[in-house]
Short mmCIF file of C-alpha atoms and ligand atoms in Angstrom, two decimals:
data_model
loop_
_atom_site.label_atom_id
_atom_site.label_comp_id
_atom_site.label_asym_id
_atom_site.label_seq_id
_atom_site.Cartn_x
_atom_site.Cartn_y
_atom_site.Cartn_z
CA MET A 1 12.69 9.76 -9.65
CA GLN A 2 12.87 6.02 -8.91
CA TRP A 3 9.41 6.12 -7.35
CA LEU A 4 8.03 7.52 -10.60
CA LEU A 5 9.55 4.65 -12.56
CA ASN A 6 8.06 2.15 -10.12
CA LEU A 7 4.63 3.75 -10.17
CA PRO A 8 3.14 1.75 -13.08
CA THR A 9 4.14 -1.56 -11.41
CA VAL A 10 2.76 -0.44 -8.06
CA LEU A 11 -0.54 0.64 -9.61
CA TRP A 12 -0.78 -2.55 -11.67
CA ARG A 13 -0.26 -4.71 -8.58
CA ARG A 14 -2.90 -2.72 -6.65
CA LEU A 15 -5.31 -3.26 -9.53
CA LEU A 16 -4.61 -7.00 -9.42
CA LEU A 17 -5.29 -6.97 -5.68
CA ILE A 18 -8.69 -5.41 -6.35
CA LEU A 19 -9.52 -7.74 -9.24
CA GLN A 20 -8.51 -10.83 -7.25
CA GLY A 21 -10.70 -9.65 -4.35
CA LEU A 22 -13.72 -8.95 -6.57
CA TRP A 23 -13.38 -12.29 -8.32
CA ALA A 24 -13.17 -14.00 -4.92
CA LEU A 25 -16.34 -12.21 -3.82
CA LEU A 26 -18.21 -13.48 -6.88
CA TRP A 27 -16.84 -17.00 -6.32
CA LEU A 28 -17.95 -16.96 -2.68
CA ILE A 29 -21.41 -15.64 -3.58
CA ALA A 30 -21.77 -18.40 -6.20
CA SER A 31 -20.64 -21.00 -3.61
CA GLY A 32 -23.17 -19.62 -1.12
CA ILE A 33 -25.96 -19.95 -3.69
CA GLY A 34 -24.72 -23.43 -4.57
CA ALA A 35 -24.82 -24.42 -0.89
CA LEU A 36 -28.35 -22.96 -0.48
CA PHE A 37 -29.84 -24.96 -3.31
CA GLY A 38 -27.51 -27.98 -3.29
CA SER A 39 -28.27 -31.44 -1.95
CA GLY A 40 -26.63 -33.72 0.63
CA GLY A 41 -25.94 -32.52 4.20
CA THR A 42 -27.09 -29.20 5.68
CA ILE A 43 -26.64 -25.76 4.11
CA ALA A 44 -23.93 -25.03 6.69
CA SER A 45 -22.05 -28.26 5.95
CA ARG A 46 -22.24 -27.63 2.19
CA LEU A 47 -20.99 -24.07 2.67
CA GLY A 48 -18.25 -25.29 5.02
CA ALA A 49 -17.10 -27.85 2.44
CA ALA A 50 -16.96 -25.21 -0.32
CA ILE A 51 -15.17 -22.56 1.71
CA GLY A 52 -13.01 -24.93 3.78
CA GLY A 53 -11.52 -26.61 0.70
CA ALA A 54 -8.28 -25.42 -0.83
CA ALA A 55 -9.94 -23.24 -3.51
CA GLY A 56 -12.37 -21.79 -0.95
CA GLN A 57 -9.54 -20.86 1.40
CA ARG A 58 -7.69 -19.11 -1.43
CA HIS A 59 -10.77 -17.06 -2.28
CA VAL A 60 -11.47 -16.11 1.35
CA PHE A 61 -7.89 -14.92 1.69
CA ALA A 62 -8.07 -12.98 -1.57
CA LEU A 63 -11.03 -11.08 -0.14
CA LEU A 64 -9.26 -10.53 3.18
CA ARG A 65 -6.11 -9.23 1.45
CA LEU A 66 -8.28 -6.60 -0.24
CA LEU A 67 -10.73 -5.64 2.50
CA GLN A 68 -9.27 -6.65 5.88
CA PRO A 69 -5.59 -7.62 5.47
CA ASN A 70 -5.20 -7.89 9.24
CA LEU A 71 -8.56 -9.02 10.53
CA VAL A 72 -8.97 -8.96 14.33
CA LEU A 73 -11.82 -11.07 15.73
CA ASN A 74 -13.10 -11.07 19.28
CA ARG A 75 -13.32 -14.80 19.01
CA ARG A 76 -11.52 -17.68 20.70
CA THR A 77 -10.40 -19.91 17.84
CA ILE A 78 -7.91 -22.00 19.80
CA LEU A 79 -8.77 -23.88 22.97
CA ALA A 80 -5.72 -26.15 22.94
CA TYR A 81 -3.28 -23.41 23.99
CA PRO A 82 -3.71 -20.50 26.43
CA ASN A 83 -4.77 -17.19 24.85
CA ASN A 84 -6.99 -14.18 25.57
CA GLY A 85 -9.84 -15.11 23.20
CA ILE A 86 -8.86 -12.63 20.48
CA THR A 87 -7.65 -13.87 17.08
CA ALA A 88 -5.89 -11.83 14.42
CA ILE A 89 -5.54 -13.15 10.87
CA ALA A 90 -2.81 -11.71 8.65
CA SER A 91 -3.09 -12.34 4.92
CA ARG A 92 -0.65 -10.02 3.10
CA HIS A 93 2.83 -11.31 2.30
CA ALA A 94 4.54 -8.35 4.01
CA ASP A 95 2.66 -8.87 7.29
CA VAL A 96 2.94 -12.68 7.29
CA THR A 97 6.72 -12.57 6.91
CA ASP A 98 6.95 -9.71 9.42
CA ILE A 99 5.00 -11.65 12.07
CA LEU A 100 7.00 -14.84 11.54
CA THR A 101 10.32 -13.05 11.96
CA ARG A 102 9.35 -11.01 15.05
CA ASP A 103 10.07 -13.79 17.53
CA ALA A 104 10.18 -11.42 20.50
CA ASP A 105 6.66 -10.15 19.70
CA PHE A 106 4.98 -13.32 18.44
CA GLY A 107 5.97 -16.50 20.26
CA VAL A 108 5.29 -20.17 19.58
CA VAL A 109 2.47 -21.69 21.63
CA TYR A 110 3.30 -25.40 21.59
CA ALA A 111 5.25 -25.82 24.86
CA PRO A 112 2.44 -27.26 27.05
CA ARG A 113 1.61 -30.05 24.62
CA MET A 114 5.28 -30.74 23.83
CA GLU A 115 5.83 -31.14 27.57
CA ALA A 116 2.86 -33.47 27.81
CA ILE A 117 4.30 -35.64 25.03
CA THR A 118 7.76 -35.94 26.59
CA ALA A 119 6.40 -36.08 30.17
CA GLY A 120 8.19 -32.92 31.22
CA GLU A 121 10.55 -31.38 28.68
CA ASN A 122 9.93 -28.87 25.93
CA PHE A 123 11.15 -29.54 22.36
CA PHE A 124 12.74 -26.78 20.27
CA LEU A 125 9.66 -26.10 18.14
CA GLY A 126 7.93 -25.10 21.38
CA MET A 127 10.79 -22.86 22.57
CA GLN A 128 11.13 -19.11 22.23
CA ASP A 129 14.36 -17.63 20.86
CA SER A 130 16.75 -18.62 23.66
CA PRO A 131 20.15 -20.23 24.32
CA ARG A 132 18.35 -23.56 24.84
CA TYR A 133 16.69 -23.26 21.41
CA THR A 134 20.08 -22.63 19.77
CA ARG A 135 21.72 -25.48 21.67
CA ASP A 136 19.07 -28.05 20.78
CA THR A 137 18.72 -27.09 17.10
CA SER A 138 22.52 -27.02 16.78
CA ASN A 139 22.79 -30.51 18.30
CA MET A 140 20.16 -31.87 15.96
CA ARG A 141 21.75 -30.22 12.92
CA LEU A 142 24.97 -32.08 13.75
CA VAL A 143 23.16 -35.40 13.51
CA VAL A 144 20.68 -34.62 10.70
CA ARG A 145 23.21 -33.22 8.25
CA ARG A 146 22.42 -31.41 5.06
CA ASP A 147 25.05 -33.55 3.29
CA ASP A 148 22.93 -36.59 4.10
CA VAL A 149 20.16 -35.42 1.78
CA PRO A 150 22.01 -36.18 -1.48
CA ALA A 151 24.21 -38.90 0.04
CA ILE A 152 21.69 -41.01 1.96
CA ILE A 153 18.13 -39.70 1.99
CA THR A 154 17.40 -39.13 -1.71
CA PRO A 155 19.01 -42.41 -2.81
CA TYR A 156 17.00 -44.31 -0.18
CA VAL A 157 13.68 -42.69 -1.14
CA THR A 158 14.38 -43.14 -4.87
CA ARG A 159 15.09 -46.83 -4.35
CA ALA A 160 12.23 -47.47 -1.98
CA ALA A 161 9.60 -45.63 -4.05
CA ALA A 162 10.70 -47.39 -7.25
CA GLY A 163 10.57 -50.72 -5.41
CA VAL A 164 6.99 -50.11 -4.32
CA VAL A 165 5.76 -49.02 -7.73
CA ALA A 166 7.48 -51.97 -9.41
CA ILE A 167 5.44 -54.51 -7.46
CA VAL A 168 1.96 -52.95 -7.48
CA PRO A 169 -0.29 -54.44 -10.16
CA GLY A 170 -1.43 -51.26 -11.93
CA ALA A 171 -3.40 -50.09 -8.90
CA ILE A 172 -2.12 -48.42 -5.75
CA ASP A 173 -3.51 -46.97 -2.53
CA VAL A 174 -0.90 -44.19 -2.39
CA PRO A 175 -0.71 -43.39 1.37
CA GLN A 176 -0.85 -47.03 2.47
CA ALA A 177 1.45 -48.53 -0.17
CA LEU A 178 3.86 -45.72 -1.02
CA THR A 179 4.09 -42.51 0.96
CA GLN A 180 3.63 -43.83 4.50
CA PRO A 181 5.85 -46.91 4.13
CA VAL A 182 8.66 -44.92 2.49
CA ALA A 183 8.48 -42.14 5.12
CA ALA A 184 8.50 -44.84 7.83
CA GLY A 185 11.38 -46.59 6.06
CA LEU A 186 13.40 -43.39 6.29
CA LEU A 187 12.88 -43.40 10.06
CA ASP A 188 14.31 -46.91 10.10
CA GLN A 189 17.15 -46.64 7.58
CA TYR A 190 18.33 -43.09 8.26
CA PHE A 191 17.13 -42.07 11.73
CA GLY A 192 17.66 -45.53 13.24
CA THR A 193 14.29 -45.36 14.98
CA PRO A 194 11.88 -47.73 13.19
CA GLY A 195 9.40 -48.06 16.07
CA PRO A 196 8.07 -51.49 17.03
CA SER A 197 6.31 -51.69 13.63
CA GLU A 198 5.52 -49.43 10.70
CA ALA A 199 1.87 -49.32 11.79
CA ALA A 200 2.78 -48.27 15.35
CA ILE A 201 5.22 -45.52 14.38
CA ALA A 202 2.76 -44.21 11.78
CA GLU A 203 -0.07 -44.21 14.32
CA TRP A 204 1.95 -42.51 17.09
CA THR A 205 3.48 -39.80 14.94
CA THR A 206 0.18 -39.08 13.17
CA LEU A 207 -1.78 -38.83 16.43
CA LEU A 208 0.85 -36.62 18.06
CA PHE A 209 1.16 -34.28 15.06
CA TRP A 210 -2.63 -33.94 15.08
CA TYR A 211 -2.60 -33.27 18.83
CA LEU A 212 0.14 -30.62 18.60
CA PHE A 213 -0.88 -28.66 15.51
CA ILE A 214 -4.41 -29.44 14.35
CA ASP A 215 -6.51 -30.18 17.42
CA LEU A 216 -7.25 -26.50 18.01
CA GLN A 217 -10.54 -27.27 19.77
CA ALA A 218 -8.86 -29.53 22.36
CA ASP A 219 -10.93 -32.66 21.78
CA PRO A 220 -10.80 -34.69 25.05
CA ASP A 221 -10.97 -37.98 23.18
CA LEU A 222 -7.94 -37.06 21.06
CA ASP A 223 -6.17 -35.88 24.20
CA ALA A 224 -6.61 -39.34 25.75
CA ARG A 225 -5.43 -41.12 22.60
CA ALA A 226 -2.42 -38.81 22.22
CA THR A 227 -1.46 -39.20 25.89
CA ALA A 228 -1.55 -42.99 25.57
CA ALA A 229 0.41 -42.91 22.28
CA ALA A 230 3.04 -40.60 23.78
CA ALA A 231 3.54 -42.94 26.76
CA ARG A 232 4.03 -45.94 24.46
CA PHE A 233 6.35 -43.89 22.19
CA ARG A 234 8.54 -42.83 25.16
CA GLU A 235 8.68 -46.35 26.51
CA TRP A 236 9.69 -47.78 23.12
CA MET A 237 12.33 -45.07 22.60
CA ASP A 238 13.86 -45.65 26.04
CA GLY A 239 14.12 -49.38 25.38
CA HIS A 240 15.46 -48.85 21.88
CA ILE A 241 18.13 -46.39 23.05
CA ALA A 242 19.23 -48.88 25.72
CA GLU A 243 19.43 -51.65 23.07
CA ARG A 244 21.43 -49.47 20.73
CA ARG A 245 23.84 -48.54 23.53
CA ALA A 246 24.50 -52.24 24.05
CA ALA A 247 24.96 -52.93 20.32
CA PRO A 248 27.96 -52.02 18.09
CA PRO A 249 27.95 -48.35 16.97
CA LYS A 250 26.12 -47.47 13.76
CA ASP A 251 26.24 -44.31 11.65
CA ASP A 252 22.64 -43.17 11.59
CA VAL A 253 20.94 -40.24 13.35
CA LEU A 254 20.49 -42.15 16.61
CA GLY A 255 24.03 -43.52 16.43
CA ARG A 256 25.43 -40.00 16.04
CA CYS A 257 23.30 -38.81 18.98
CA LEU A 258 24.68 -41.60 21.16
CA ALA A 259 28.25 -40.68 20.19
CA MET A 260 27.59 -37.04 21.12
CA GLY A 261 26.10 -38.21 24.40
CA ASP A 262 29.21 -40.30 25.10
CA ALA A 263 31.32 -37.19 24.50
CA GLY A 264 29.35 -35.43 27.24
CA LEU A 265 27.88 -32.73 25.02
CA PRO A 266 25.31 -30.55 26.81
CA GLY A 267 21.72 -31.40 25.89
CA MET A 268 22.58 -34.95 24.79
CA THR A 269 21.69 -37.21 27.70
CA ASP A 270 19.70 -40.29 26.72
CA ARG A 271 16.55 -38.50 27.90
CA ASP A 272 17.38 -35.43 25.76
CA ILE A 273 18.08 -37.67 22.77
CA ARG A 274 14.75 -39.43 23.25
CA ASN A 275 12.81 -36.19 23.45
CA ASN A 276 14.53 -34.58 20.47
CA LEU A 277 14.02 -37.64 18.32
CA ILE A 278 10.36 -37.88 19.30
CA GLY A 279 9.98 -34.27 18.10
CA LEU A 280 11.75 -34.98 14.80
CA LEU A 281 9.83 -38.18 14.14
CA ILE A 282 6.49 -36.42 14.67
CA GLY A 283 7.63 -33.82 12.15
CA GLU A 284 8.77 -36.38 9.59
CA LEU A 285 6.27 -39.12 8.92
CA PRO A 286 2.72 -37.72 8.72
CA THR A 287 3.87 -34.53 6.99
CA LEU A 288 5.90 -36.10 4.20
CA SER A 289 3.21 -38.68 3.50
CA ALA A 290 0.33 -36.18 3.57
CA THR A 291 2.12 -33.52 1.54
CA ALA A 292 3.05 -35.96 -1.23
CA ASN A 293 -0.62 -36.96 -1.54
CA LEU A 294 -1.80 -33.34 -1.63
CA ALA A 295 0.66 -32.53 -4.42
CA LEU A 296 -0.49 -35.55 -6.39
CA ASP A 297 -4.17 -34.71 -5.91
CA GLU A 298 -3.64 -31.10 -6.96
CA LEU A 299 -1.70 -32.18 -10.07
CA LEU A 300 -4.38 -34.70 -11.02
CA ASP A 301 -6.92 -31.85 -10.98
CA ARG A 302 -4.85 -29.94 -13.56
CA PRO A 303 -4.59 -31.96 -16.77
CA GLN A 304 -1.89 -29.93 -18.53
CA PRO A 305 0.53 -29.62 -15.57
CA PHE A 306 -0.20 -33.24 -14.66
CA ALA A 307 0.75 -34.43 -18.15
CA ALA A 308 3.90 -32.27 -18.04
CA ALA A 309 4.88 -33.63 -14.60
CA CYS A 310 4.38 -37.21 -15.83
CA ALA A 311 6.44 -36.50 -18.95
CA ALA A 312 9.22 -35.00 -16.80
CA ALA A 313 9.15 -38.07 -14.52
CA ARG A 314 9.44 -40.38 -17.51
CA ALA A 315 12.24 -38.30 -19.06
CA GLY A 316 14.19 -38.13 -15.80
CA ASP A 317 13.91 -34.33 -15.86
CA ASP A 318 14.02 -33.92 -12.09
CA ALA A 319 14.08 -30.12 -12.05
CA THR A 320 10.89 -29.84 -14.12
CA LEU A 321 9.20 -32.53 -12.09
CA ALA A 322 10.12 -30.80 -8.81
CA ALA A 323 8.89 -27.44 -10.13
CA HIS A 324 5.48 -29.00 -10.82
CA VAL A 325 5.30 -30.64 -7.39
CA PHE A 326 6.12 -27.43 -5.50
CA GLU A 327 3.87 -25.24 -7.62
CA ALA A 328 1.04 -27.73 -6.96
CA LEU A 329 1.77 -27.39 -3.24
CA ARG A 330 1.57 -23.60 -3.45
CA PHE A 331 -2.10 -24.16 -4.21
CA ARG A 332 -2.37 -26.87 -1.57
CA PRO A 333 0.11 -26.50 1.31
CA LEU A 334 -0.30 -28.93 4.19
CA ASN A 335 -0.25 -25.99 6.64
CA PRO A 336 -2.09 -22.96 5.18
CA ILE A 337 -1.47 -20.93 8.34
CA VAL A 338 1.17 -20.70 11.05
CA TYR A 339 -0.06 -19.46 14.41
CA ARG A 340 1.64 -17.57 17.19
CA ARG A 341 0.68 -15.77 20.44
CA ALA A 342 1.42 -12.08 21.06
CA MET A 343 4.02 -11.91 23.83
CA HIS A 344 2.98 -8.33 24.76
CA ASP A 345 0.85 -5.49 23.36
CA THR A 346 2.16 -4.70 19.90
CA VAL A 347 1.12 -3.73 16.35
CA ILE A 348 1.03 -5.34 12.92
CA ALA A 349 1.80 -3.23 9.84
CA GLY A 350 2.88 -0.20 11.85
CA GLY A 351 2.71 3.06 9.86
CA LYS A 352 0.35 1.59 7.22
CA LEU A 353 -3.36 2.10 6.68
CA ARG A 354 -3.87 -1.59 7.51
CA ARG A 355 -2.11 -1.18 10.90
CA ARG A 356 -3.75 -3.16 13.74
CA ARG A 357 -3.10 -3.10 17.46
CA ILE A 358 -2.57 -6.57 18.88
CA VAL A 359 -3.24 -7.14 22.57
CA LYS A 360 -0.93 -9.40 24.63
CA ASP A 361 -1.91 -13.08 24.45
CA SER A 362 -3.95 -12.72 21.26
CA ILE A 363 -3.56 -15.56 18.78
CA VAL A 364 -2.06 -14.32 15.55
CA MET A 365 -2.58 -16.47 12.49
CA ALA A 366 -0.17 -15.71 9.67
CA SER A 367 -1.38 -17.29 6.45
CA ASN A 368 1.49 -18.61 4.38
CA LEU A 369 -1.07 -19.82 1.81
CA SER A 370 -2.37 -16.29 1.42
CA ALA A 371 1.15 -14.81 1.27
CA MET A 372 1.99 -17.09 -1.66
CA PHE A 373 -0.97 -15.62 -3.61
CA ASP A 374 -0.47 -11.96 -2.74
CA PRO A 375 -0.34 -10.11 -6.08
CA LEU A 376 1.53 -7.23 -4.44
CA VAL A 377 4.57 -9.53 -4.21
CA ILE A 378 4.00 -12.67 -6.29
CA PRO A 379 3.85 -12.09 -10.07
CA ASP A 380 0.95 -13.73 -11.92
CA ALA A 381 -0.04 -15.17 -8.55
CA THR A 382 -3.16 -17.09 -9.57
CA ALA A 383 -1.49 -18.89 -12.50
CA PHE A 384 0.15 -22.31 -12.27
CA ARG A 385 3.73 -21.55 -13.31
CA ILE A 386 6.85 -23.62 -12.99
CA ASP A 387 9.35 -20.78 -13.39
CA ARG A 388 8.93 -19.25 -9.94
CA PRO A 389 11.99 -18.58 -7.78
CA TRP A 390 12.27 -21.00 -4.86
CA GLU A 391 11.81 -18.08 -2.42
CA THR A 392 8.17 -17.86 -3.58
CA TYR A 393 7.38 -21.04 -1.69
CA MET A 394 6.42 -20.78 1.96
CA LEU A 395 5.35 -24.41 2.22
CA TRP A 396 6.75 -25.27 5.66
CA GLY A 397 6.78 -22.12 7.74
CA TYR A 398 9.03 -19.08 7.72
CA GLY A 399 11.57 -17.45 10.01
CA MET A 400 13.31 -18.97 12.99
CA HIS A 401 10.96 -21.95 13.34
CA ALA A 402 10.80 -22.73 9.60
CA CYS A 403 10.82 -26.47 9.08
CA PHE A 404 13.90 -28.28 10.33
CA GLY A 405 13.34 -30.80 7.53
CA ALA A 406 13.14 -28.19 4.74
CA HIS A 407 16.02 -29.61 2.71
CA ILE A 408 14.72 -33.12 3.22
CA ASN A 409 11.24 -32.12 2.03
CA ARG A 410 12.57 -30.43 -1.07
CA ALA A 411 14.46 -33.56 -2.12
CA VAL A 412 12.09 -36.25 -0.87
CA LEU A 413 8.72 -35.11 -2.21
CA PRO A 414 9.60 -35.26 -5.93
CA ALA A 415 11.66 -38.44 -5.44
CA LEU A 416 8.75 -40.10 -3.66
CA LEU A 417 6.30 -39.31 -6.47
CA LYS A 418 8.59 -39.73 -9.48
CA PRO A 419 8.24 -43.49 -10.15
CA LEU A 420 4.46 -43.33 -9.81
CA LEU A 421 4.15 -40.29 -12.09
CA ALA A 422 6.29 -42.11 -14.65
CA GLN A 423 3.69 -44.89 -15.05
CA PRO A 424 1.68 -44.95 -18.29
CA ASN A 425 -1.83 -43.50 -18.14
CA LEU A 426 -1.72 -42.78 -14.41
CA ARG A 427 -5.23 -41.81 -13.30
CA ARG A 428 -7.62 -41.72 -10.36
CA ALA A 429 -9.54 -44.91 -9.58
CA SER A 430 -13.21 -44.40 -10.36
CA GLY A 431 -15.64 -42.88 -7.85
CA ALA A 432 -14.84 -42.04 -4.25
CA ARG A 433 -11.84 -44.41 -4.19
CA GLY A 434 -10.04 -42.05 -6.54
CA GLN A 435 -10.41 -39.14 -4.11
CA ILE A 436 -8.40 -38.61 -0.93
CA ASP A 437 -10.02 -40.32 2.06
CA GLN A 438 -8.80 -39.02 5.43
CA ALA A 439 -10.66 -41.77 7.31
CA GLY A 440 -11.55 -39.48 10.20
CA THR A 441 -8.01 -38.08 10.57
CA PRO A 442 -6.64 -34.78 9.22
CA PHE A 443 -4.34 -36.69 6.82
CA PRO A 444 -4.81 -38.69 3.62
CA GLN A 445 -5.20 -42.36 4.55
CA HIS A 446 -6.47 -43.77 1.25
CA PHE A 447 -6.11 -42.49 -2.28
CA HIS A 448 -6.47 -45.08 -5.06
CA LEU A 449 -4.80 -44.53 -8.42
CA GLU A 450 -4.47 -46.80 -11.42
CA PHE A 451 -2.07 -47.06 -14.33
CA ASP A 452 -1.51 -49.25 -17.39
CA LEU A 453 0.98 -52.09 -17.14
C1 LIG B 501 6.51 -31.76 3.64
C2 LIG B 501 6.64 -32.10 4.88
C3 LIG B 501 6.65 -31.11 6.00
C4 LIG B 501 5.84 -30.04 6.24
C5 LIG B 501 4.66 -29.58 5.41
C6 LIG B 501 6.30 -29.42 7.47
C7 LIG B 501 5.74 -28.27 8.03
C8 LIG B 501 6.35 -27.54 9.02
C9 LIG B 501 5.95 -26.22 9.45
C10 LIG B 501 4.77 -25.42 8.88
C11 LIG B 501 6.78 -25.85 10.44
C12 LIG B 501 6.75 -24.52 11.20
C13 LIG B 501 5.85 -24.54 12.40
C14 LIG B 501 5.76 -23.21 13.08
O1 LIG B 501 6.51 -22.28 12.77
O2 LIG B 501 4.90 -23.07 13.97
C15 LIG B 501 7.71 -26.92 10.67
C16 LIG B 501 8.70 -26.93 11.64
C17 LIG B 501 9.42 -28.07 11.96
N1 LIG B 501 9.47 -29.25 11.25
FE1 LIG B 501 8.51 -29.64 9.53
N2 LIG B 501 7.35 -30.12 7.95
C18 LIG B 501 7.61 -31.17 7.09
C19 LIG B 501 8.62 -32.12 7.20
C20 LIG B 501 9.46 -32.24 8.28
C21 LIG B 501 10.49 -33.25 8.43
C22 LIG B 501 10.86 -34.29 7.36
C23 LIG B 501 11.04 -33.07 9.67
C24 LIG B 501 12.13 -33.85 10.35
C25 LIG B 501 13.22 -34.21 9.76
C26 LIG B 501 10.39 -31.92 10.28
C27 LIG B 501 10.67 -31.40 11.52
C28 LIG B 501 10.30 -30.13 11.91
C29 LIG B 501 10.80 -29.47 13.12
C30 LIG B 501 11.72 -30.12 14.13
C31 LIG B 501 10.27 -28.18 13.15
C32 LIG B 501 10.54 -27.10 14.17
C33 LIG B 501 11.65 -26.20 13.68
C34 LIG B 501 12.05 -25.12 14.68
O3 LIG B 501 11.31 -24.88 15.63
O4 LIG B 501 13.11 -24.54 14.49
N3 LIG B 501 9.44 -31.46 9.41
N4 LIG B 501 7.45 -27.94 9.76
#
């Protein structure tokens, strides 16, 4: 009987799936025509820009969810990590979450590049489900404590972001003046690992994040730059750990690591501490800075939500402000996909019409962006709404390897943006300066905004 009661909802959601897919098809056809007759660059580059952008990706995935929810391509999409040259792309919420929780079937690929960065050792993001993974994440959770988020991290970010906005004269280059310095400041004040300078730590962590996660085509030039940055990073960390050992104890992340090392805890030699902190630092700086800029850019493109977010910032309504930031990121996550490698021959969506066989060593791309727009699971998926349950958001992975910094991200991103959003008449600077400039990197490097004084 229950199935009969559920039937209208099921049918309605299926209809939405079809409508979303058809609308996406029309959008993509219109973009193709636009690229054919547009100006500037080649047809391919114009098409790439339209489809590769955030809206384009959402439409491609809407079509995939309808027509090919688990698309298998005989195509090598990743050269940076070993695989068999086959790539599967999963776009439905049910399959994305299934893939990212089946750790024995779909393993992380990052170990070789993690080992290159540390000159020998893996870091837990590159580890399969194993005793070593549990040991290392447990050690790091003892030093990066959830209690620290309200006690240390949010107060620091609130203070630092307000300090920056208070001294800029009605014009700000957001990544350079706000998001990068505050994220770097957190590495100094909370982690106890400032790097030799803000510029150096920003450059190293950005290059190494790029190398690990984004350089899918294995660019030899990037490889050389990342190798050099990793060597300098290791050398600085070794020296810094030695200095800290000689100095009076301090209660920050590094200080807690050193205390655990002194107590002889397994996995906490100075070398282990160095490698774990390198992994955490790479995860912290470029991601927080980039994600804050993406949220801001997405909000600026939506006048009504932008005005509401600014009003919430001014009124000190943190919950409403945060809801706007995370809903903006649903449309614009930093990582739209999470990739894995099949550990053995297996299947996706077993027992369903969309079932696909996956051969050992295939790359499997699970699109968290697509999952967050799947009308079979997410109500009113294409609308910008601030009343969604937190579980809707798959902004930093899912399953065992979901972001170690998840609680930090949730607190830091709104706190980082709040003082800026509270400024009167906040707007983009005119022309290209008011758009995100990645300056040849995968991350926002310049983004000029203005406000009234
Ligand atoms: C908004 C900013 C951030 C974004 C978008 C982000 C994104 C992600 C994603 C997508 C994953 C999963 C990767 C995978 O499953 O293959 C991940 C894992 C991870 N992130 Fe973040 N991250 C952010 C901030 C941080 C911060 C602040 C830290 C450090 C405190 C951090 C440290 C890590 C670590 C260590 C992992 C591996 C977790 C594991 O393997 O268990 N991230 N992050």
